[in-house]
Coordinates of C-alpha atoms in Angstrom, one line a residue:
M1 CA 225.5 128.0 5.3
I2 CA 228.5 126.1 4.1
F3 CA 228.4 124.6 0.6
D4 CA 230.2 124.7 -2.7
N5 CA 227.6 125.4 -5.4
Y6 CA 227.3 129.1 -5.0
F7 CA 228.5 132.2 -6.8
D8 CA 229.5 135.5 -5.0
R9 CA 229.5 138.9 -6.6
Q10 CA 230.7 142.1 -4.8
F11 CA 229.4 145.6 -5.5
E12 CA 230.2 149.1 -4.2
L13 CA 227.1 151.3 -4.2
R14 CA 227.4 154.4 -6.4
Y15 CA 226.0 157.9 -6.1
F16 CA 223.4 157.6 -8.9
E17 CA 222.1 154.4 -7.3
M18 CA 220.9 156.3 -4.2
N19 CA 217.6 157.8 -3.2
K20 CA 217.4 161.2 -1.5
L21 CA 218.2 159.6 1.8
G22 CA 221.4 158.1 0.6
S23 CA 220.1 154.5 0.4
A24 CA 220.0 152.2 -2.7
T25 CA 216.7 152.1 -4.4
P26 CA 214.6 148.9 -4.8
T27 CA 215.1 148.9 -8.6
I28 CA 218.8 149.1 -8.1
M29 CA 218.8 146.1 -5.9
L30 CA 216.9 144.2 -8.6
A31 CA 219.4 145.3 -11.1
L32 CA 222.3 144.1 -8.9
L33 CA 220.6 140.7 -8.5
E34 CA 220.2 140.5 -12.3
E35 CA 223.9 141.4 -12.8
T36 CA 224.9 138.7 -10.3
A37 CA 222.8 136.1 -12.2
A38 CA 224.3 137.3 -15.5
D39 CA 227.9 136.9 -14.1
H40 CA 227.0 133.5 -12.7
T41 CA 226.0 132.6 -16.3
H42 CA 229.2 134.0 -17.7
S43 CA 231.3 132.1 -15.2
I44 CA 230.3 128.8 -16.7
G45 CA 230.9 129.8 -20.3
Y46 CA 227.3 130.6 -21.2
N47 CA 227.0 134.4 -21.0
L48 CA 223.8 136.0 -22.0
F49 CA 225.1 137.3 -25.3
D50 CA 226.4 133.8 -26.3
L51 CA 222.9 132.6 -25.5
L52 CA 221.4 135.4 -27.5
D53 CA 223.4 134.3 -30.6
K54 CA 221.5 131.0 -30.2
N55 CA 218.1 132.9 -29.8
V56 CA 217.7 131.7 -26.3
G57 CA 217.7 133.3 -22.9
W58 CA 216.3 133.4 -19.3
I59 CA 212.9 134.9 -18.4
L60 CA 211.8 135.7 -14.9
V61 CA 208.2 134.4 -14.3
S62 CA 207.9 135.0 -10.5
G63 CA 210.0 136.2 -7.6
K64 CA 210.2 137.7 -4.2
L65 CA 212.6 140.2 -2.6
Q66 CA 212.9 141.0 1.1
M67 CA 215.1 143.8 2.3
D68 CA 215.8 144.5 6.0
R69 CA 217.7 147.6 5.0
Y70 CA 219.2 149.1 1.9
P71 CA 222.9 149.7 1.5
S72 CA 224.2 153.2 1.5
Y73 CA 226.5 155.3 -0.6
K74 CA 230.0 153.6 -1.0
E75 CA 228.9 150.6 1.0
K76 CA 230.3 147.3 -0.2
I77 CA 227.9 144.4 -0.4
T78 CA 228.1 140.8 -1.5
I79 CA 225.3 138.9 -3.3
R80 CA 225.5 135.2 -3.0
T81 CA 223.4 133.2 -5.6
W82 CA 222.8 129.5 -6.3
L83 CA 220.3 127.2 -7.9
S84 CA 218.1 125.2 -5.5
S85 CA 216.3 123.0 -8.0
Y86 CA 215.5 122.5 -11.7
S87 CA 212.9 121.1 -13.9
S88 CA 213.4 120.5 -17.6
I89 CA 212.7 124.1 -18.6
K90 CA 213.0 126.2 -15.4
G91 CA 215.1 126.7 -12.3
Y92 CA 214.8 128.4 -8.9
R93 CA 217.6 130.9 -8.2
E94 CA 218.2 131.8 -4.6
N95 CA 220.0 135.0 -3.3
I96 CA 221.3 136.3 0.0
I97 CA 222.6 139.9 0.3
F98 CA 225.4 140.5 2.8
D99 CA 226.9 143.8 4.0
E100 CA 230.6 144.2 4.4
H101 CA 230.5 142.7 7.9
H102 CA 228.8 139.6 6.5
N103 CA 225.4 140.5 8.1
I104 CA 222.4 139.4 6.0
I105 CA 220.5 142.5 4.9
G106 CA 218.3 141.0 2.2
R107 CA 217.1 137.8 0.5
A108 CA 215.5 137.0 -2.9
K109 CA 214.1 134.1 -4.8
G110 CA 213.2 133.8 -8.5
L111 CA 211.7 131.2 -10.8
W112 CA 213.4 131.5 -14.2
V113 CA 212.4 129.8 -17.5
F114 CA 214.7 129.0 -20.3
F115 CA 213.2 130.6 -23.4
D116 CA 213.3 130.6 -27.2
I117 CA 213.3 134.3 -28.0
E118 CA 212.1 134.0 -31.5
K119 CA 209.4 131.4 -30.9
R120 CA 208.4 133.0 -27.6
R121 CA 208.1 129.7 -25.8
P122 CA 210.0 127.7 -23.1
I123 CA 212.6 125.1 -24.2
P124 CA 214.7 122.5 -22.2
I125 CA 217.7 123.9 -20.3
F126 CA 221.0 122.8 -21.9
N127 CA 222.3 119.8 -19.9
E128 CA 225.8 121.4 -19.6
I129 CA 224.3 124.5 -17.9
K130 CA 222.7 122.3 -15.3
E131 CA 225.9 120.2 -14.8
K132 CA 228.2 123.3 -14.5
W133 CA 225.8 125.2 -12.2
S134 CA 224.8 122.1 -10.2
Y135 CA 222.4 123.0 -7.3
F136 CA 222.1 123.1 -3.5
N137 CA 218.7 122.2 -2.0
K138 CA 218.6 125.1 0.4
E139 CA 216.2 128.1 0.0
A140 CA 217.0 131.7 0.8
I141 CA 213.3 132.4 1.3
Y142 CA 210.8 129.7 2.3
T143 CA 207.8 130.7 0.2
D144 CA 205.8 129.5 -2.7
I145 CA 206.4 131.9 -5.6
K146 CA 204.3 129.8 -7.9
K147 CA 201.1 130.7 -5.9
K148 CA 198.8 132.9 -7.9
I149 CA 198.4 136.6 -6.9
E150 CA 194.9 137.6 -8.0
P151 CA 194.8 140.7 -10.3
L152 CA 192.8 143.8 -9.2
D153 CA 189.4 144.6 -10.5
F154 CA 189.6 148.2 -9.1
A155 CA 192.2 150.4 -7.5
D156 CA 192.7 153.2 -5.0
Y157 CA 195.6 154.6 -7.1
T158 CA 196.2 154.5 -10.9
N159 CA 199.0 155.6 -13.1
H160 CA 199.6 155.4 -16.9
F161 CA 202.9 154.6 -18.7
R162 CA 203.8 154.2 -22.3
V163 CA 206.3 151.3 -23.2
N164 CA 209.3 152.9 -24.8
R165 CA 212.3 151.3 -26.4
Y166 CA 214.4 151.7 -23.3
D167 CA 211.9 149.7 -21.3
T168 CA 212.6 146.5 -23.3
D169 CA 215.7 144.2 -23.0
M170 CA 217.7 141.8 -25.1
N171 CA 214.9 139.2 -24.8
K172 CA 212.6 141.7 -26.7
H173 CA 210.2 142.2 -23.7
V174 CA 209.7 144.7 -20.9
N175 CA 212.4 144.0 -18.2
N176 CA 211.0 143.0 -14.8
I177 CA 212.8 146.0 -13.2
R178 CA 210.6 148.3 -15.2
Y179 CA 207.5 146.6 -13.7
L180 CA 208.7 147.3 -10.2
Q181 CA 209.3 151.0 -11.1
W182 CA 205.7 151.3 -12.4
V183 CA 204.4 149.7 -9.2
I184 CA 206.4 152.2 -7.1
E185 CA 205.2 155.1 -9.1
S186 CA 201.6 154.3 -8.2
I187 CA 202.3 154.1 -4.4
P188 CA 201.1 157.2 -2.4
E189 CA 204.0 159.7 -1.8
D190 CA 203.5 159.7 2.0
I191 CA 204.4 156.0 1.8
T192 CA 207.4 156.3 -0.5
D193 CA 208.7 159.4 1.4
N194 CA 208.5 157.8 4.9
Y195 CA 208.8 154.1 4.4
F196 CA 211.1 151.6 2.6
L197 CA 210.0 148.7 0.5
H198 CA 210.5 145.7 2.8
E199 CA 209.0 143.1 0.6
I200 CA 207.7 142.6 -3.0
D201 CA 206.2 139.3 -4.2
G202 CA 205.5 139.4 -8.0
R203 CA 204.2 137.3 -10.9
F204 CA 204.9 138.0 -14.5
I205 CA 202.0 136.8 -16.7
T206 CA 201.8 138.4 -20.2
E207 CA 204.4 140.4 -22.1
A208 CA 204.0 144.1 -22.7
Q209 CA 205.3 145.3 -26.0
Y210 CA 206.9 148.5 -27.3
G211 CA 204.2 151.1 -28.0
D212 CA 201.7 149.7 -25.5
T213 CA 200.2 151.9 -22.8
V214 CA 200.1 150.2 -19.4
L215 CA 198.1 150.9 -16.3
S216 CA 199.6 150.5 -12.9
L217 CA 196.8 149.8 -10.4
T218 CA 197.4 149.9 -6.6
K219 CA 195.0 149.0 -3.8
E220 CA 195.5 149.4 -0.1
L221 CA 195.2 146.1 1.9
E222 CA 193.8 145.7 5.4
T223 CA 197.3 145.2 6.8
K224 CA 198.8 148.6 7.4
N225 CA 201.3 149.7 4.7
S226 CA 200.6 146.7 2.5
F227 CA 199.4 147.0 -1.1
A228 CA 198.2 144.8 -4.0
H229 CA 199.2 145.8 -7.5
T230 CA 198.3 144.9 -11.1
I231 CA 200.0 146.0 -14.3
K232 CA 197.7 145.6 -17.3
I233 CA 197.5 146.8 -20.9
E234 CA 195.2 149.8 -21.3
G235 CA 192.1 149.1 -23.3
S236 CA 192.2 145.3 -22.8
N237 CA 191.9 142.6 -20.2
R238 CA 195.6 141.6 -20.6
V239 CA 197.3 141.5 -17.2
C240 CA 201.1 141.7 -17.5
A241 CA 202.0 141.3 -13.8
S242 CA 200.5 141.2 -10.3
A243 CA 202.3 141.8 -7.0
K244 CA 202.0 142.6 -3.3
T245 CA 204.2 144.9 -1.4
I246 CA 204.9 145.6 2.3
W247 CA 206.5 148.9 3.4
K248 CA 208.3 149.6 6.7
A249 CA 209.2 152.9 8.4
Y250 CA 212.8 154.1 8.2

């Protein structure tokens, strides 16, 4: 693709970002995608700490990640990001992940909402942000990330987690990377030991708060190595997130 309205960020993968096989973990890839988005924000003079001073920020409400392979130790990658469309309060962020030979190894798409942190509600995106970012009407992944993923009523695998201070971010809510970690922790070990996360499609519904205990529910689907997931608050009907994952053999 040849166009002007993108932002590139290069990374060299580090030792502590590796799993036992020497490949980057899914949570690390999400972290690098977030870092790229944060640097894109910084590049137009609206870094996340400047926005925080105004009590506003960006909240991910849905997203999809597809990885054909994960980068290895010391490998250099480039994440290319751009905005494909806006409404008054939200925008679609596209991402392509290249290896050092410019081969595509992954793609991601996220729907982000501009958010009043104190009032906990969406607000209109600043016009200057939209003007400086501009947009390019090309998608990294052709999929509807607004489509509802039904929460689970029962599960094959369950795990419990307490929301600690380090689980929350500058927007005063549980970071989306933590939800992915909770999902992975409820996947059977024979899957995580022998397969890699090829695809995750997730929806963020209700905020979990510091001190909550969350349940990570996982159910096997009919398609081999595919799972449905729900994160909910223990002792309530509050669903925080729902997702589907697909795993592939190494």
